[in-house]
Amino acid sequence: MLRYLPYLVLFALWIYAFVDCLGTPERDVRGMPKVVWVLIILFFGTVLIGPLAWLLIGRRRGRRAAAGGATPAEWHRGYRPDAGAVRYSPEGQQLPEPPAADWIPPDDNPEFLRSLSELNRQNRRNGPDGDTRPPAEGE
């Protein structure tokens, strides 16, 4: 079993370097384009040159994303392109800042839920015979 350990370590390092290269933003890649680094890792991975070259010189180190802001979803949360911008009316008067437009999903939106319950009440009142829609072909 121990004779397979070097191969497993080599394979794990190869996979790690490949996934790390694919997940690294283009701005953090040094020396060559990202596509070239991927090819070097793939073609020279079995002799350990490609993964080691990527880990030692291919990627810019030291600058890590802060916790809580590491995913693209976190980057956009709370971002308003016009935040801090002063708006003016056609007459030249300064307008107050608009309230933050928070999107509410439909299952939490009370107005949407109210409209659904009203629609259900109307459907129950009309019954199956009170359907006002035109009949479909074949009915």
mmCIF file with all atom_site columns, C-alpha atoms in Angstrom:
data_model
loop_
_atom_site.group_PDB
_atom_site.id
_atom_site.type_symbol
_atom_site.label_atom_id
_atom_site.label_alt_id
_atom_site.label_comp_id
_atom_site.label_asym_id
_atom_site.label_entity_id
_atom_site.label_seq_id
_atom_site.pdbx_PDB_ins_code
_atom_site.Cartn_x
_atom_site.Cartn_y
_atom_site.Cartn_z
_atom_site.occupancy
_atom_site.B_iso_or_equiv
_atom_site.pdbx_formal_charge
_atom_site.auth_seq_id
_atom_site.auth_comp_id
_atom_site.auth_asym_id
_atom_site.auth_atom_id
_atom_site.pdbx_PDB_model_num
ATOM 1   C CA . MET A 1 1   ? 0.000   0.000  0.000   1.00 0.00 ? 1   MET A CA 1
ATOM 2   C CA . LEU A 1 2   ? 2.831   2.401  0.758   1.00 0.00 ? 2   LEU A CA 1
ATOM 3   C CA . ARG A 1 3   ? 4.197   2.002  -2.745  1.00 0.00 ? 3   ARG A CA 1
ATOM 4   C CA . TYR A 1 4   ? 1.095   3.779  -4.090  1.00 0.00 ? 4   TYR A CA 1
ATOM 5   C CA . LEU A 1 5   ? 1.380   6.755  -1.720  1.00 0.00 ? 5   LEU A CA 1
ATOM 6   C CA . PRO A 1 6   ? 3.751   8.817  -3.927  1.00 0.00 ? 6   PRO A CA 1
ATOM 7   C CA . TYR A 1 7   ? 1.390   8.378  -6.870  1.00 0.00 ? 7   TYR A CA 1
ATOM 8   C CA . LEU A 1 8   ? -1.597  9.454  -4.791  1.00 0.00 ? 8   LEU A CA 1
ATOM 9   C CA . VAL A 1 9   ? 0.266   12.518 -3.519  1.00 0.00 ? 9   VAL A CA 1
ATOM 10  C CA . LEU A 1 10  ? 1.298   13.412 -7.071  1.00 0.00 ? 10  LEU A CA 1
ATOM 11  C CA . PHE A 1 11  ? -2.253  12.970 -8.347  1.00 0.00 ? 11  PHE A CA 1
ATOM 12  C CA . ALA A 1 12  ? -3.710  15.029 -5.481  1.00 0.00 ? 12  ALA A CA 1
ATOM 13  C CA . LEU A 1 13  ? -1.212  17.848 -6.092  1.00 0.00 ? 13  LEU A CA 1
ATOM 14  C CA . TRP A 1 14  ? -1.978  17.752 -9.811  1.00 0.00 ? 14  TRP A CA 1
ATOM 15  C CA . ILE A 1 15  ? -5.737  17.979 -9.216  1.00 0.00 ? 15  ILE A CA 1
ATOM 16  C CA . TYR A 1 16  ? -5.294  20.726 -6.602  1.00 0.00 ? 16  TYR A CA 1
ATOM 17  C CA . ALA A 1 17  ? -3.136  22.863 -8.900  1.00 0.00 ? 17  ALA A CA 1
ATOM 18  C CA . PHE A 1 18  ? -5.532  22.363 -11.815 1.00 0.00 ? 18  PHE A CA 1
ATOM 19  C CA . VAL A 1 19  ? -8.629  23.357 -9.825  1.00 0.00 ? 19  VAL A CA 1
ATOM 20  C CA . ASP A 1 20  ? -6.761  26.245 -8.183  1.00 0.00 ? 20  ASP A CA 1
ATOM 21  C CA . CYS A 1 21  ? -5.683  27.552 -11.586 1.00 0.00 ? 21  CYS A CA 1
ATOM 22  C CA . LEU A 1 22  ? -9.213  27.323 -12.971 1.00 0.00 ? 22  LEU A CA 1
ATOM 23  C CA . GLY A 1 23  ? -10.644 29.114 -9.946  1.00 0.00 ? 23  GLY A CA 1
ATOM 24  C CA . THR A 1 24  ? -8.084  31.922 -9.878  1.00 0.00 ? 24  THR A CA 1
ATOM 25  C CA . PRO A 1 25  ? -9.223  35.230 -11.400 1.00 0.00 ? 25  PRO A CA 1
ATOM 26  C CA . GLU A 1 26  ? -7.271  36.334 -14.471 1.00 0.00 ? 26  GLU A CA 1
ATOM 27  C CA . ARG A 1 27  ? -5.931  39.395 -12.642 1.00 0.00 ? 27  ARG A CA 1
ATOM 28  C CA . ASP A 1 28  ? -4.155  37.170 -10.083 1.00 0.00 ? 28  ASP A CA 1
ATOM 29  C CA . VAL A 1 29  ? -2.294  35.083 -12.670 1.00 0.00 ? 29  VAL A CA 1
ATOM 30  C CA . ARG A 1 30  ? 1.372   35.987 -13.158 1.00 0.00 ? 30  ARG A CA 1
ATOM 31  C CA . GLY A 1 31  ? 3.726   35.496 -16.063 1.00 0.00 ? 31  GLY A CA 1
ATOM 32  C CA . MET A 1 32  ? 1.508   33.926 -18.708 1.00 0.00 ? 32  MET A CA 1
ATOM 33  C CA . PRO A 1 33  ? -2.162  33.820 -19.647 1.00 0.00 ? 33  PRO A CA 1
ATOM 34  C CA . LYS A 1 34  ? -4.336  31.515 -17.611 1.00 0.00 ? 34  LYS A CA 1
ATOM 35  C CA . VAL A 1 35  ? -4.947  29.162 -20.542 1.00 0.00 ? 35  VAL A CA 1
ATOM 36  C CA . VAL A 1 36  ? -1.200  28.561 -20.894 1.00 0.00 ? 36  VAL A CA 1
ATOM 37  C CA . TRP A 1 37  ? -0.940  27.765 -17.182 1.00 0.00 ? 37  TRP A CA 1
ATOM 38  C CA . VAL A 1 38  ? -3.779  25.244 -17.468 1.00 0.00 ? 38  VAL A CA 1
ATOM 39  C CA . LEU A 1 39  ? -2.004  23.524 -20.364 1.00 0.00 ? 39  LEU A CA 1
ATOM 40  C CA . ILE A 1 40  ? 1.313   23.458 -18.483 1.00 0.00 ? 40  ILE A CA 1
ATOM 41  C CA . ILE A 1 41  ? -0.383  21.889 -15.463 1.00 0.00 ? 41  ILE A CA 1
ATOM 42  C CA . LEU A 1 42  ? -2.105  19.292 -17.631 1.00 0.00 ? 42  LEU A CA 1
ATOM 43  C CA . PHE A 1 43  ? 0.862   18.321 -19.795 1.00 0.00 ? 43  PHE A CA 1
ATOM 44  C CA . PHE A 1 44  ? 3.587   18.478 -17.158 1.00 0.00 ? 44  PHE A CA 1
ATOM 45  C CA . GLY A 1 45  ? 1.521   17.266 -14.199 1.00 0.00 ? 45  GLY A CA 1
ATOM 46  C CA . THR A 1 46  ? 2.820   13.725 -14.263 1.00 0.00 ? 46  THR A CA 1
ATOM 47  C CA . VAL A 1 47  ? 6.397   14.873 -13.698 1.00 0.00 ? 47  VAL A CA 1
ATOM 48  C CA . LEU A 1 48  ? 5.369   17.403 -11.028 1.00 0.00 ? 48  LEU A CA 1
ATOM 49  C CA . ILE A 1 49  ? 6.824   20.368 -12.933 1.00 0.00 ? 49  ILE A CA 1
ATOM 50  C CA . GLY A 1 50  ? 3.491   21.907 -13.971 1.00 0.00 ? 50  GLY A CA 1
ATOM 51  C CA . PRO A 1 51  ? 1.737   21.897 -10.579 1.00 0.00 ? 51  PRO A CA 1
ATOM 52  C CA . LEU A 1 52  ? 4.841   23.096 -8.724  1.00 0.00 ? 52  LEU A CA 1
ATOM 53  C CA . ALA A 1 53  ? 5.451   25.875 -11.256 1.00 0.00 ? 53  ALA A CA 1
ATOM 54  C CA . TRP A 1 54  ? 1.852   27.031 -10.860 1.00 0.00 ? 54  TRP A CA 1
ATOM 55  C CA . LEU A 1 55  ? 1.949   26.948 -7.069  1.00 0.00 ? 55  LEU A CA 1
ATOM 56  C CA . LEU A 1 56  ? 5.346   28.676 -6.810  1.00 0.00 ? 56  LEU A CA 1
ATOM 57  C CA . ILE A 1 57  ? 5.338   31.297 -9.579  1.00 0.00 ? 57  ILE A CA 1
ATOM 58  C CA . GLY A 1 58  ? 2.032   31.235 -11.443 1.00 0.00 ? 58  GLY A CA 1
ATOM 59  C CA . ARG A 1 59  ? -0.305  32.707 -8.889  1.00 0.00 ? 59  ARG A CA 1
ATOM 60  C CA . ARG A 1 60  ? -0.063  35.977 -7.029  1.00 0.00 ? 60  ARG A CA 1
ATOM 61  C CA . ARG A 1 61  ? -0.088  35.143 -3.310  1.00 0.00 ? 61  ARG A CA 1
ATOM 62  C CA . GLY A 1 62  ? -0.618  37.074 -0.125  1.00 0.00 ? 62  GLY A CA 1
ATOM 63  C CA . ARG A 1 63  ? -3.831  38.848 -1.028  1.00 0.00 ? 63  ARG A CA 1
ATOM 64  C CA . ARG A 1 64  ? -6.808  36.793 0.085   1.00 0.00 ? 64  ARG A CA 1
ATOM 65  C CA . ALA A 1 65  ? -10.455 37.775 -0.078  1.00 0.00 ? 65  ALA A CA 1
ATOM 66  C CA . ALA A 1 66  ? -11.908 38.854 3.240   1.00 0.00 ? 66  ALA A CA 1
ATOM 67  C CA . ALA A 1 67  ? -14.357 36.537 4.943   1.00 0.00 ? 67  ALA A CA 1
ATOM 68  C CA . GLY A 1 68  ? -17.942 37.362 4.087   1.00 0.00 ? 68  GLY A CA 1
ATOM 69  C CA . GLY A 1 69  ? -17.028 38.837 0.719   1.00 0.00 ? 69  GLY A CA 1
ATOM 70  C CA . ALA A 1 70  ? -15.507 35.880 -1.031  1.00 0.00 ? 70  ALA A CA 1
ATOM 71  C CA . THR A 1 71  ? -18.357 34.965 -3.332  1.00 0.00 ? 71  THR A CA 1
ATOM 72  C CA . PRO A 1 72  ? -19.733 36.922 -6.275  1.00 0.00 ? 72  PRO A CA 1
ATOM 73  C CA . ALA A 1 73  ? -23.130 37.045 -4.585  1.00 0.00 ? 73  ALA A CA 1
ATOM 74  C CA . GLU A 1 74  ? -21.573 38.847 -1.627  1.00 0.00 ? 74  GLU A CA 1
ATOM 75  C CA . TRP A 1 75  ? -19.830 41.389 -3.877  1.00 0.00 ? 75  TRP A CA 1
ATOM 76  C CA . HIS A 1 76  ? -23.129 42.618 -5.303  1.00 0.00 ? 76  HIS A CA 1
ATOM 77  C CA . ARG A 1 77  ? -25.118 42.623 -2.116  1.00 0.00 ? 77  ARG A CA 1
ATOM 78  C CA . GLY A 1 78  ? -25.823 46.164 -1.003  1.00 0.00 ? 78  GLY A CA 1
ATOM 79  C CA . TYR A 1 79  ? -24.228 47.707 -4.095  1.00 0.00 ? 79  TYR A CA 1
ATOM 80  C CA . ARG A 1 80  ? -26.036 50.730 -5.513  1.00 0.00 ? 80  ARG A CA 1
ATOM 81  C CA . PRO A 1 81  ? -24.334 52.433 -8.464  1.00 0.00 ? 81  PRO A CA 1
ATOM 82  C CA . ASP A 1 82  ? -25.968 55.781 -7.699  1.00 0.00 ? 82  ASP A CA 1
ATOM 83  C CA . ALA A 1 83  ? -25.270 55.704 -3.942  1.00 0.00 ? 83  ALA A CA 1
ATOM 84  C CA . GLY A 1 84  ? -24.068 59.065 -2.736  1.00 0.00 ? 84  GLY A CA 1
ATOM 85  C CA . ALA A 1 85  ? -25.021 60.779 -5.977  1.00 0.00 ? 85  ALA A CA 1
ATOM 86  C CA . VAL A 1 86  ? -26.938 64.017 -5.593  1.00 0.00 ? 86  VAL A CA 1
ATOM 87  C CA . ARG A 1 87  ? -30.120 64.193 -7.668  1.00 0.00 ? 87  ARG A CA 1
ATOM 88  C CA . TYR A 1 88  ? -31.784 67.391 -8.820  1.00 0.00 ? 88  TYR A CA 1
ATOM 89  C CA . SER A 1 89  ? -35.294 68.183 -10.031 1.00 0.00 ? 89  SER A CA 1
ATOM 90  C CA . PRO A 1 90  ? -35.810 69.920 -13.415 1.00 0.00 ? 90  PRO A CA 1
ATOM 91  C CA . GLU A 1 91  ? -36.160 73.178 -11.479 1.00 0.00 ? 91  GLU A CA 1
ATOM 92  C CA . GLY A 1 92  ? -32.678 72.725 -9.961  1.00 0.00 ? 92  GLY A CA 1
ATOM 93  C CA . GLN A 1 93  ? -33.766 71.776 -6.443  1.00 0.00 ? 93  GLN A CA 1
ATOM 94  C CA . GLN A 1 94  ? -31.950 68.968 -4.680  1.00 0.00 ? 94  GLN A CA 1
ATOM 95  C CA . LEU A 1 95  ? -34.083 65.834 -4.324  1.00 0.00 ? 95  LEU A CA 1
ATOM 96  C CA . PRO A 1 96  ? -33.975 63.575 -1.258  1.00 0.00 ? 96  PRO A CA 1
ATOM 97  C CA . GLU A 1 97  ? -32.232 60.244 -1.607  1.00 0.00 ? 97  GLU A CA 1
ATOM 98  C CA . PRO A 1 98  ? -34.691 57.527 -2.692  1.00 0.00 ? 98  PRO A CA 1
ATOM 99  C CA . PRO A 1 99  ? -35.438 54.769 -0.189  1.00 0.00 ? 99  PRO A CA 1
ATOM 100 C CA . ALA A 1 100 ? -33.485 51.557 -0.595  1.00 0.00 ? 100 ALA A CA 1
ATOM 101 C CA . ALA A 1 101 ? -35.341 49.266 -2.968  1.00 0.00 ? 101 ALA A CA 1
ATOM 102 C CA . ASP A 1 102 ? -35.199 45.917 -1.219  1.00 0.00 ? 102 ASP A CA 1
ATOM 103 C CA . TRP A 1 103 ? -36.484 43.092 -3.349  1.00 0.00 ? 103 TRP A CA 1
ATOM 104 C CA . ILE A 1 104 ? -38.796 40.729 -1.504  1.00 0.00 ? 104 ILE A CA 1
ATOM 105 C CA . PRO A 1 105 ? -39.236 37.212 -2.850  1.00 0.00 ? 105 PRO A CA 1
ATOM 106 C CA . PRO A 1 106 ? -42.830 36.381 -3.838  1.00 0.00 ? 106 PRO A CA 1
ATOM 107 C CA . ASP A 1 107 ? -43.376 33.885 -1.037  1.00 0.00 ? 107 ASP A CA 1
ATOM 108 C CA . ASP A 1 108 ? -42.536 36.610 1.536   1.00 0.00 ? 108 ASP A CA 1
ATOM 109 C CA . ASN A 1 109 ? -44.243 39.525 -0.211  1.00 0.00 ? 109 ASN A CA 1
ATOM 110 C CA . PRO A 1 110 ? -47.528 40.322 1.593   1.00 0.00 ? 110 PRO A CA 1
ATOM 111 C CA . GLU A 1 111 ? -49.013 42.114 -1.427  1.00 0.00 ? 111 GLU A CA 1
ATOM 112 C CA . PHE A 1 112 ? -48.380 39.144 -3.691  1.00 0.00 ? 112 PHE A CA 1
ATOM 113 C CA . LEU A 1 113 ? -49.802 36.706 -1.144  1.00 0.00 ? 113 LEU A CA 1
ATOM 114 C CA . ARG A 1 114 ? -52.867 38.925 -0.708  1.00 0.00 ? 114 ARG A CA 1
ATOM 115 C CA . SER A 1 115 ? -53.419 38.956 -4.470  1.00 0.00 ? 115 SER A CA 1
ATOM 116 C CA . LEU A 1 116 ? -53.179 35.152 -4.566  1.00 0.00 ? 116 LEU A CA 1
ATOM 117 C CA . SER A 1 117 ? -55.727 34.746 -1.781  1.00 0.00 ? 117 SER A CA 1
ATOM 118 C CA . GLU A 1 118 ? -58.071 37.200 -3.539  1.00 0.00 ? 118 GLU A CA 1
ATOM 119 C CA . LEU A 1 119 ? -57.696 35.238 -6.785  1.00 0.00 ? 119 LEU A CA 1
ATOM 120 C CA . ASN A 1 120 ? -58.475 32.000 -4.922  1.00 0.00 ? 120 ASN A CA 1
ATOM 121 C CA . ARG A 1 121 ? -61.600 33.566 -3.385  1.00 0.00 ? 121 ARG A CA 1
ATOM 122 C CA . GLN A 1 122 ? -62.806 34.714 -6.808  1.00 0.00 ? 122 GLN A CA 1
ATOM 123 C CA . ASN A 1 123 ? -62.224 31.255 -8.277  1.00 0.00 ? 123 ASN A CA 1
ATOM 124 C CA . ARG A 1 124 ? -64.168 29.614 -5.426  1.00 0.00 ? 124 ARG A CA 1
ATOM 125 C CA . ARG A 1 125 ? -67.055 32.085 -5.837  1.00 0.00 ? 125 ARG A CA 1
ATOM 126 C CA . ASN A 1 126 ? -67.278 31.524 -9.580  1.00 0.00 ? 126 ASN A CA 1
ATOM 127 C CA . GLY A 1 127 ? -67.025 27.754 -9.269  1.00 0.00 ? 127 GLY A CA 1
ATOM 128 C CA . PRO A 1 128 ? -66.260 25.407 -12.139 1.00 0.00 ? 128 PRO A CA 1
ATOM 129 C CA . ASP A 1 129 ? -69.194 26.695 -14.227 1.00 0.00 ? 129 ASP A CA 1
ATOM 130 C CA . GLY A 1 130 ? -68.372 30.354 -13.650 1.00 0.00 ? 130 GLY A CA 1
ATOM 131 C CA . ASP A 1 131 ? -65.141 30.167 -15.615 1.00 0.00 ? 131 ASP A CA 1
ATOM 132 C CA . THR A 1 132 ? -65.000 33.240 -17.840 1.00 0.00 ? 132 THR A CA 1
ATOM 133 C CA . ARG A 1 133 ? -62.121 32.042 -19.986 1.00 0.00 ? 133 ARG A CA 1
ATOM 134 C CA . PRO A 1 134 ? -62.916 31.045 -23.573 1.00 0.00 ? 134 PRO A CA 1
ATOM 135 C CA . PRO A 1 135 ? -63.026 27.279 -24.067 1.00 0.00 ? 135 PRO A CA 1
ATOM 136 C CA . ALA A 1 136 ? -59.938 25.671 -25.499 1.00 0.00 ? 136 ALA A CA 1
ATOM 137 C CA . GLU A 1 137 ? -60.075 23.709 -28.711 1.00 0.00 ? 137 GLU A CA 1
ATOM 138 C CA . GLY A 1 138 ? -61.543 20.271 -28.178 1.00 0.00 ? 138 GLY A CA 1
ATOM 139 C CA . GLU A 1 139 ? -63.644 21.212 -25.115 1.00 0.00 ? 139 GLU A CA 1
#
